[in-house]
Coordinates of C-alpha atoms in Angstrom, one line a residue:
M6 CA -0.2 0.0 -0.1
P7 CA 1.3 3.5 -0.7
I8 CA 1.9 5.5 2.5
D9 CA 1.6 9.7 1.4
R10 CA 4.5 11.5 2.2
V11 CA 4.8 14.1 4.3
D12 CA 7.3 16.9 5.9
P13 CA 10.4 15.2 8.1
P14 CA 10.3 15.8 11.6
R15 CA 11.1 19.1 12.1
E16 CA 15.1 19.4 14.0
G17 CA 14.5 18.2 18.2
A18 CA 11.6 16.3 17.1
I19 CA 10.0 14.9 20.2
G20 CA 11.4 11.0 21.3
L21 CA 10.2 8.1 22.4
V22 CA 11.8 5.4 25.1
L23 CA 10.5 1.7 25.4
T24 CA 11.5 0.5 28.4
G25 CA 11.9 -3.5 28.7
G26 CA 9.7 -6.2 31.1
G27 CA 8.5 -8.7 29.0
A28 CA 4.5 -9.2 29.5
R29 CA 4.9 -5.9 32.0
A30 CA 5.0 -3.4 28.4
A31 CA 2.1 -4.5 28.0
Y32 CA 1.1 -0.7 30.0
Q33 CA 2.5 0.9 27.9
V34 CA 0.3 0.1 24.8
G35 CA -2.5 1.3 27.2
V36 CA -0.5 4.4 27.8
L37 CA 0.0 5.3 24.1
A38 CA -3.3 4.7 23.2
G39 CA -4.6 7.1 26.2
I40 CA -2.4 9.6 25.2
M41 CA -3.4 9.7 20.9
D42 CA -6.5 10.1 22.6
I43 CA -5.2 12.9 23.8
L44 CA -3.8 14.3 21.1
D45 CA -6.3 13.2 18.4
P46 CA -10.0 12.2 20.3
D47 CA -11.3 12.1 16.6
R48 CA -8.7 9.9 14.7
R49 CA -8.6 12.7 11.9
P50 CA -7.3 11.2 9.0
G51 CA -3.6 11.3 8.0
F52 CA -2.9 12.9 12.0
A53 CA 1.1 13.0 11.9
N54 CA 3.4 10.3 14.3
P55 CA 4.2 13.2 16.7
F56 CA 6.9 10.5 17.8
G57 CA 10.2 11.5 15.4
I58 CA 12.2 9.1 17.1
I59 CA 11.6 5.6 18.9
C60 CA 13.4 3.8 20.7
G61 CA 13.0 0.8 22.3
S62 CA 15.0 -1.8 25.1
S63 CA 13.6 -5.6 25.3
A64 CA 10.0 -5.9 25.8
G65 CA 9.7 -2.3 24.4
A66 CA 10.9 -3.0 21.3
V67 CA 8.9 -5.4 19.7
N68 CA 7.3 -1.9 20.8
A69 CA 9.1 0.3 19.5
G70 CA 9.7 -2.2 16.2
A71 CA 5.3 -2.0 15.7
L72 CA 5.3 1.8 15.8
G73 CA 8.3 2.2 13.2
C74 CA 7.1 -0.1 10.6
R75 CA 3.2 1.6 11.1
A76 CA 4.3 5.0 11.3
N77 CA 2.5 6.0 9.0
D78 CA -1.4 5.6 11.1
V79 CA -0.2 5.9 14.6
H80 CA -3.7 5.6 15.3
A81 CA -3.1 1.9 13.1
A82 CA -0.2 1.5 15.1
V83 CA -1.5 1.1 18.5
D84 CA -5.0 -0.4 17.5
H85 CA -2.3 -3.5 16.3
L86 CA -0.2 -3.2 19.3
E87 CA -3.7 -3.5 21.2
Q88 CA -5.2 -6.6 20.1
L89 CA -1.5 -8.5 19.9
W90 CA -0.5 -8.2 23.5
G91 CA -5.0 -7.4 24.2
N92 CA -5.7 -11.7 23.1
L93 CA -2.5 -12.8 23.6
H94 CA -1.2 -15.8 25.0
T95 CA 1.7 -17.6 26.8
G96 CA 2.2 -20.1 24.2
D97 CA 2.0 -17.3 21.7
V98 CA 6.0 -16.7 22.8
Y99 CA 7.4 -19.3 24.8
H100 CA 6.8 -22.5 24.5
A101 CA 4.9 -24.2 28.4
D102 CA 3.6 -27.3 27.8
G103 CA 4.3 -30.1 30.1
P104 CA 6.7 -32.1 27.7
R105 CA 9.2 -29.6 26.2
L106 CA 9.3 -28.2 30.0
F107 CA 10.3 -31.2 31.4
L108 CA 12.1 -32.1 29.0
T109 CA 14.7 -28.8 29.7
G110 CA 14.5 -29.7 33.3
V111 CA 15.2 -34.2 33.1
R112 CA 19.1 -31.6 30.9
W113 CA 19.4 -29.1 32.9
L114 CA 19.2 -31.7 35.9
M115 CA 21.4 -34.1 34.5
L116 CA 23.7 -31.4 33.1
L117 CA 24.5 -30.8 37.0
M118 CA 24.7 -33.5 38.5
L119 CA 26.3 -35.8 35.9
G120 CA 28.0 -32.7 33.3
W121 CA 31.8 -33.8 34.5
A122 CA 31.4 -37.7 33.4
M123 CA 29.4 -36.7 30.0
P124 CA 31.8 -36.9 27.8
G125 CA 30.2 -33.1 24.6
A126 CA 28.0 -31.8 27.5
D127 CA 29.3 -28.8 26.4
R128 CA 27.7 -29.4 23.3
Q129 CA 23.7 -31.0 24.8
Q130 CA 23.5 -28.3 26.4
P131 CA 20.3 -25.8 27.6
R132 CA 21.0 -22.6 26.4
A133 CA 17.7 -21.0 27.9
L134 CA 15.4 -22.3 31.0
L135 CA 11.9 -21.0 28.3
D136 CA 11.9 -22.4 25.4
N137 CA 11.2 -18.8 23.0
T138 CA 10.9 -20.0 19.7
P139 CA 7.3 -18.8 19.5
L140 CA 7.9 -15.1 19.6
R141 CA 10.3 -15.4 16.4
G142 CA 7.2 -16.9 13.9
L143 CA 5.1 -14.5 16.3
L144 CA 6.2 -10.8 14.6
E145 CA 7.2 -12.3 11.8
D146 CA 3.6 -12.4 10.8
T147 CA 2.8 -8.9 13.1
L148 CA 5.8 -7.0 11.4
D149 CA 6.9 -5.6 8.4
F150 CA 10.7 -4.2 8.4
E151 CA 9.7 -3.1 4.9
R152 CA 7.6 -0.6 4.8
L153 CA 9.8 1.5 8.3
Q154 CA 12.3 2.2 5.1
V155 CA 9.3 3.3 3.6
N156 CA 7.9 5.3 6.9
L157 CA 11.6 7.3 7.4
D158 CA 11.9 8.1 3.3
A159 CA 8.2 9.3 3.3
G160 CA 9.4 11.5 6.9
H161 CA 6.7 9.5 8.6
L162 CA 9.7 8.8 11.2
Q163 CA 13.2 10.0 11.5
S164 CA 14.9 7.4 13.8
L165 CA 14.1 3.8 15.3
A166 CA 16.9 2.7 17.6
I167 CA 16.4 -0.4 18.6
T168 CA 19.4 -1.4 21.9
A169 CA 20.8 -5.1 22.8
A170 CA 23.0 -6.2 25.2
A171 CA 26.5 -8.0 23.0
Y172 CA 27.4 -11.0 26.0
T173 CA 30.8 -11.4 23.2
T174 CA 32.4 -8.3 23.6
G175 CA 30.4 -7.1 26.7
E176 CA 29.4 -3.8 25.0
H177 CA 25.8 -2.5 24.9
L178 CA 24.6 -1.8 21.7
T179 CA 22.8 0.4 19.7
F180 CA 21.8 -0.1 16.2
Y181 CA 19.5 2.2 14.7
Q182 CA 17.3 3.1 10.6
S183 CA 17.8 6.7 10.1
T184 CA 16.3 9.6 7.6
G185 CA 19.6 11.5 6.6
T186 CA 23.4 10.3 7.9
I187 CA 23.4 10.6 11.2
E188 CA 27.0 9.3 12.2
P189 CA 27.3 6.4 15.1
W190 CA 28.8 7.7 18.8
S191 CA 30.7 5.3 21.0
R192 CA 31.2 5.5 24.7
P193 CA 33.0 3.0 27.5
L194 CA 31.0 -0.2 26.8
R195 CA 28.8 1.1 24.7
R196 CA 28.4 2.3 20.7
A197 CA 25.5 2.4 18.5
I198 CA 25.3 0.8 14.8
P199 CA 23.4 2.1 11.6
C200 CA 21.9 -0.6 9.7
N201 CA 18.3 -2.4 8.6
L202 CA 17.0 -2.6 11.7
E203 CA 14.9 -6.6 11.3
V204 CA 12.8 -9.7 13.3
D205 CA 16.7 -11.0 15.0
H206 CA 17.3 -7.2 16.0
L207 CA 13.5 -7.5 17.9
L208 CA 14.4 -10.5 19.4
A209 CA 17.7 -10.0 20.4
S210 CA 16.7 -6.7 22.6
S211 CA 14.6 -9.0 24.3
S212 CA 15.7 -12.3 25.1
I213 CA 15.6 -12.2 29.6
P214 CA 19.0 -13.6 30.2
F215 CA 18.5 -17.5 31.8
I216 CA 15.3 -17.9 30.4
F217 CA 15.3 -16.6 26.7
Q218 CA 18.4 -17.9 24.6
A219 CA 19.9 -14.7 23.5
Q220 CA 19.9 -14.4 19.6
A221 CA 23.6 -14.3 16.8
L222 CA 24.2 -10.4 15.3
N223 CA 26.4 -9.5 12.2
V224 CA 28.2 -6.6 13.4
H225 CA 30.6 -5.2 11.4
S226 CA 30.9 -8.4 9.6
M227 CA 31.8 -10.8 13.1
I228 CA 29.2 -12.9 14.3
Q229 CA 27.9 -11.5 18.1
W230 CA 25.8 -13.1 20.3
C231 CA 23.0 -10.8 21.9
G232 CA 20.5 -10.6 24.8
D233 CA 18.4 -8.5 26.4
G234 CA 18.2 -5.1 25.1
S235 CA 18.0 -3.5 29.5
M236 CA 21.8 -5.4 30.5
R237 CA 24.1 -2.7 31.4
Q238 CA 22.0 0.6 30.0
L239 CA 23.6 3.0 31.8
A240 CA 21.5 5.7 29.5
P241 CA 18.8 4.4 28.1
L242 CA 18.5 8.0 27.1
S243 CA 21.3 8.8 26.0
P244 CA 20.4 6.5 21.9
A245 CA 17.2 9.3 21.8
I246 CA 20.0 12.1 22.5
H247 CA 22.0 11.4 19.6
L248 CA 19.0 11.2 17.4
G249 CA 18.5 14.2 17.9
A250 CA 15.3 14.5 19.8
K251 CA 15.3 17.6 22.1
K252 CA 12.1 16.2 24.4
I253 CA 11.2 12.3 25.0
C254 CA 8.6 11.1 26.5
I255 CA 9.2 7.9 28.7
I256 CA 6.7 4.9 29.6
G257 CA 8.6 3.1 32.1
T258 CA 6.2 -0.3 33.3
G259 CA 8.4 0.0 38.0
H260 CA 5.5 0.7 40.4
R261 CA 7.3 3.6 42.6
D262 CA 6.2 1.2 45.3
D263 CA 7.2 -2.2 45.0
T264 CA 9.7 -1.9 46.9
H265 CA 7.3 -2.8 49.9
P266 CA 10.2 -0.5 52.8
E267 CA 7.0 -0.9 54.6
E268 CA 6.6 -4.5 54.6
G269 CA 9.9 -5.6 56.3
E270 CA 9.7 -7.8 58.7
K271 CA 12.4 -8.9 61.2
Q272 CA 13.0 -12.2 60.3
P273 CA 11.9 -13.3 57.0
P274 CA 12.0 -16.5 55.7
Y275 CA 14.7 -17.4 53.6
P276 CA 14.6 -15.7 49.9
S277 CA 12.7 -18.3 47.4
I278 CA 14.4 -18.5 43.9
A279 CA 11.6 -16.5 42.5
Q280 CA 12.2 -14.0 44.4
I281 CA 15.8 -13.7 44.3
G282 CA 15.5 -13.9 40.1
G283 CA 12.3 -11.2 40.0
H284 CA 14.8 -8.4 41.9
T285 CA 17.0 -9.4 40.5
L286 CA 15.0 -8.8 36.9
S287 CA 13.3 -5.8 38.0
N288 CA 17.3 -4.4 39.3
I289 CA 18.4 -4.6 35.1
F290 CA 14.9 -3.8 34.1
L291 CA 13.6 -0.7 36.8
D292 CA 16.5 0.4 38.2
S293 CA 18.6 2.4 35.4
L294 CA 15.7 3.8 33.4
S295 CA 15.2 6.0 37.5
M296 CA 19.2 7.0 37.9
D297 CA 19.1 7.9 34.1
V298 CA 15.8 10.8 34.4
E299 CA 17.1 12.0 37.9
R300 CA 20.0 12.5 35.9
M301 CA 18.7 14.5 32.8
Q302 CA 17.5 16.1 34.9
R303 CA 20.4 16.9 36.8
I304 CA 22.0 18.2 33.5
N305 CA 19.1 20.6 33.3
D306 CA 19.4 22.3 36.4
L307 CA 22.9 23.3 35.4
L308 CA 21.8 24.2 32.5
A309 CA 19.9 26.5 32.9
R310 CA 22.2 28.5 35.6
L311 CA 24.1 29.5 31.9
P312 CA 23.5 32.5 30.4
A313 CA 21.7 32.0 27.1
N314 CA 25.4 33.1 24.7
E315 CA 26.9 30.3 27.5
L316 CA 24.3 27.4 26.5
K317 CA 25.1 28.3 22.8
S318 CA 28.6 27.3 22.5
Q319 CA 28.3 23.8 24.6
S320 CA 28.2 20.4 23.6
L321 CA 25.4 19.8 25.7
R322 CA 21.5 21.3 25.6
P323 CA 18.4 21.1 27.7
V324 CA 16.2 18.2 26.5
S325 CA 13.3 17.8 28.5
T326 CA 11.6 14.3 29.9
F327 CA 7.9 13.5 31.3
A328 CA 8.2 9.2 32.0
I329 CA 4.5 7.6 32.4
T330 CA 4.7 4.5 34.9
P331 CA 2.2 2.9 36.2
S332 CA 0.1 3.8 39.5
R333 CA -0.3 0.7 40.8
S334 CA 2.7 -2.8 41.3
L335 CA 2.1 -4.4 38.3
D336 CA 3.5 -7.7 40.9
E337 CA 0.8 -8.0 42.4
I338 CA -1.4 -7.8 39.0
A339 CA -0.4 -10.3 37.7
L340 CA -0.1 -12.9 41.5
A341 CA -4.4 -12.1 41.1
H342 CA -3.6 -14.2 37.4
I343 CA -1.2 -16.3 37.2
D344 CA -3.5 -19.3 37.2
Q345 CA -5.4 -18.2 33.8
M346 CA -0.8 -19.9 33.0
P347 CA 0.1 -23.2 31.9
R348 CA -0.7 -25.7 34.5
A349 CA 2.7 -26.9 33.2
A350 CA 4.7 -23.4 33.8
R351 CA 2.1 -22.7 37.1
T352 CA 4.1 -25.5 38.2
L353 CA 7.5 -24.5 37.4
F354 CA 7.1 -21.3 38.5
R355 CA 5.5 -22.5 41.7
V356 CA 8.7 -25.0 42.4
L357 CA 10.8 -22.4 42.2
G358 CA 8.4 -20.1 45.3
V359 CA 5.6 -17.9 43.2
S360 CA 2.3 -17.9 45.0
S361 CA -1.3 -16.0 44.1
S362 CA -1.1 -15.0 47.9
S363 CA -0.6 -11.3 48.1
G364 CA 3.3 -10.2 49.7
P365 CA 7.3 -9.1 48.3
T366 CA 8.3 -12.1 49.6
T367 CA 5.7 -14.0 46.7
G368 CA 7.6 -14.2 43.3
G369 CA 4.9 -12.0 41.7
A370 CA 8.0 -9.6 40.0
L371 CA 9.7 -12.3 38.4
I372 CA 5.4 -13.8 37.2
S373 CA 5.0 -10.3 35.8
Y374 CA 7.6 -10.3 33.1
L375 CA 6.5 -13.8 32.3
L376 CA 2.9 -13.8 32.4
F377 CA 2.7 -13.8 28.5
E378 CA -1.9 -13.6 29.4
A379 CA -4.8 -12.3 27.7
S380 CA -6.5 -11.5 31.6
F381 CA -2.7 -9.6 32.4
T382 CA -2.0 -8.2 28.9
Q383 CA -6.0 -6.0 29.2
E384 CA -5.5 -4.9 32.4
L385 CA -2.2 -3.9 32.1
I386 CA -3.8 -1.9 29.1
R387 CA -6.8 -0.5 31.4
L388 CA -4.0 0.7 33.6
G389 CA -2.3 2.5 31.1
R390 CA -5.1 3.6 29.0
A391 CA -5.7 5.7 32.9
D392 CA -2.2 6.4 33.9
S393 CA -2.9 8.7 30.8
M394 CA -5.9 10.1 31.2
S395 CA -5.1 10.9 35.1
R396 CA -2.2 13.2 33.4
V397 CA -4.2 15.0 30.6
E398 CA -3.2 18.6 30.5
E399 CA 0.4 17.8 30.9
V400 CA 0.4 15.4 27.7
K401 CA -1.5 18.1 26.2
A402 CA 1.2 20.5 27.5
F403 CA 4.3 18.4 26.4
F404 CA 3.0 17.9 23.0
K405 CA 1.7 21.0 21.9
E406 CA 5.5 22.4 19.9
T407 CA 4.4 19.8 17.6
Q408 CA 1.2 20.3 17.4
Q409 CA 1.1 23.3 16.6

């Protein structure tokens, strides 16, 4: 289908940063739906995509890719994401049937018990806890990356960036596709790579460590085994800034009160594997974003103190941010829907320490990343939309300049 030409985004386009979080990324879709309802409630034909630069990591990379491939019709793009996430089932993302999970468990057990005595054990070791092969088929069926370049050429989008962590070199990599020429940047432990994005980049970026297997990517004619884009992501806002964003809309997936400081016990039980795993994933997915936003605010405060003529001579520039994060604990919501998982997967996670009880020690954090079931994702979409609609005036103010 031909795509109409529009004026290219102005210098200093609004960037959209979508962070990771497995199934939690359904929340981002609700926020986006709410933002679009606020900006264009009448769904006018030809309404321009408000996000000139889109950056995604982990499951947020899937949402970013879907938006980029349909940037010519942003309402249709968000509708498509609502359909995708709202009808999701665990089997669409990873194999959750009893025989496969049992076989994987047996292979891990045999490797731990007898690996030292098994010739060629290194070739037989399982690559991850779960097999996410179905996710590739889902993404290939729903995304058309040929449309991405068409949208870039037509001016519906300025840049799309997907991040991943390279196990081979230890670097954090930003793969990006843009209009014009944007010189790749390099910083300690992180660098940018211009390329034609494809499904493999989304699979790499969303490969949760230990849980989903790494993905092989071609980086300057060398194969790099890459995993989740939230690992070693020291500066989540950096790609959007390097790609030219003057304002950044951030949609996170972490509730500020998920640490439960008021629920500490004098003699708590030893943490389960699920509790430790959930804490580890939260550290990977959530902590670096809040720190980077805080760092950006401090830089903006310092730049605001400079005289206008001196500010122009600086290599730094002020970048305003607007962040929306869940108003409720996604851990608690996940525990309320755990019974929707396939029985075999539910049994596996209960063995690891996940229970449907409420509280910080029941593995809610871990299951919230892996509960790819419609009842859960639909509730997250509703929550995201409600959180957007509760901040109507702030949304309008942030996007005002680009809508005039």
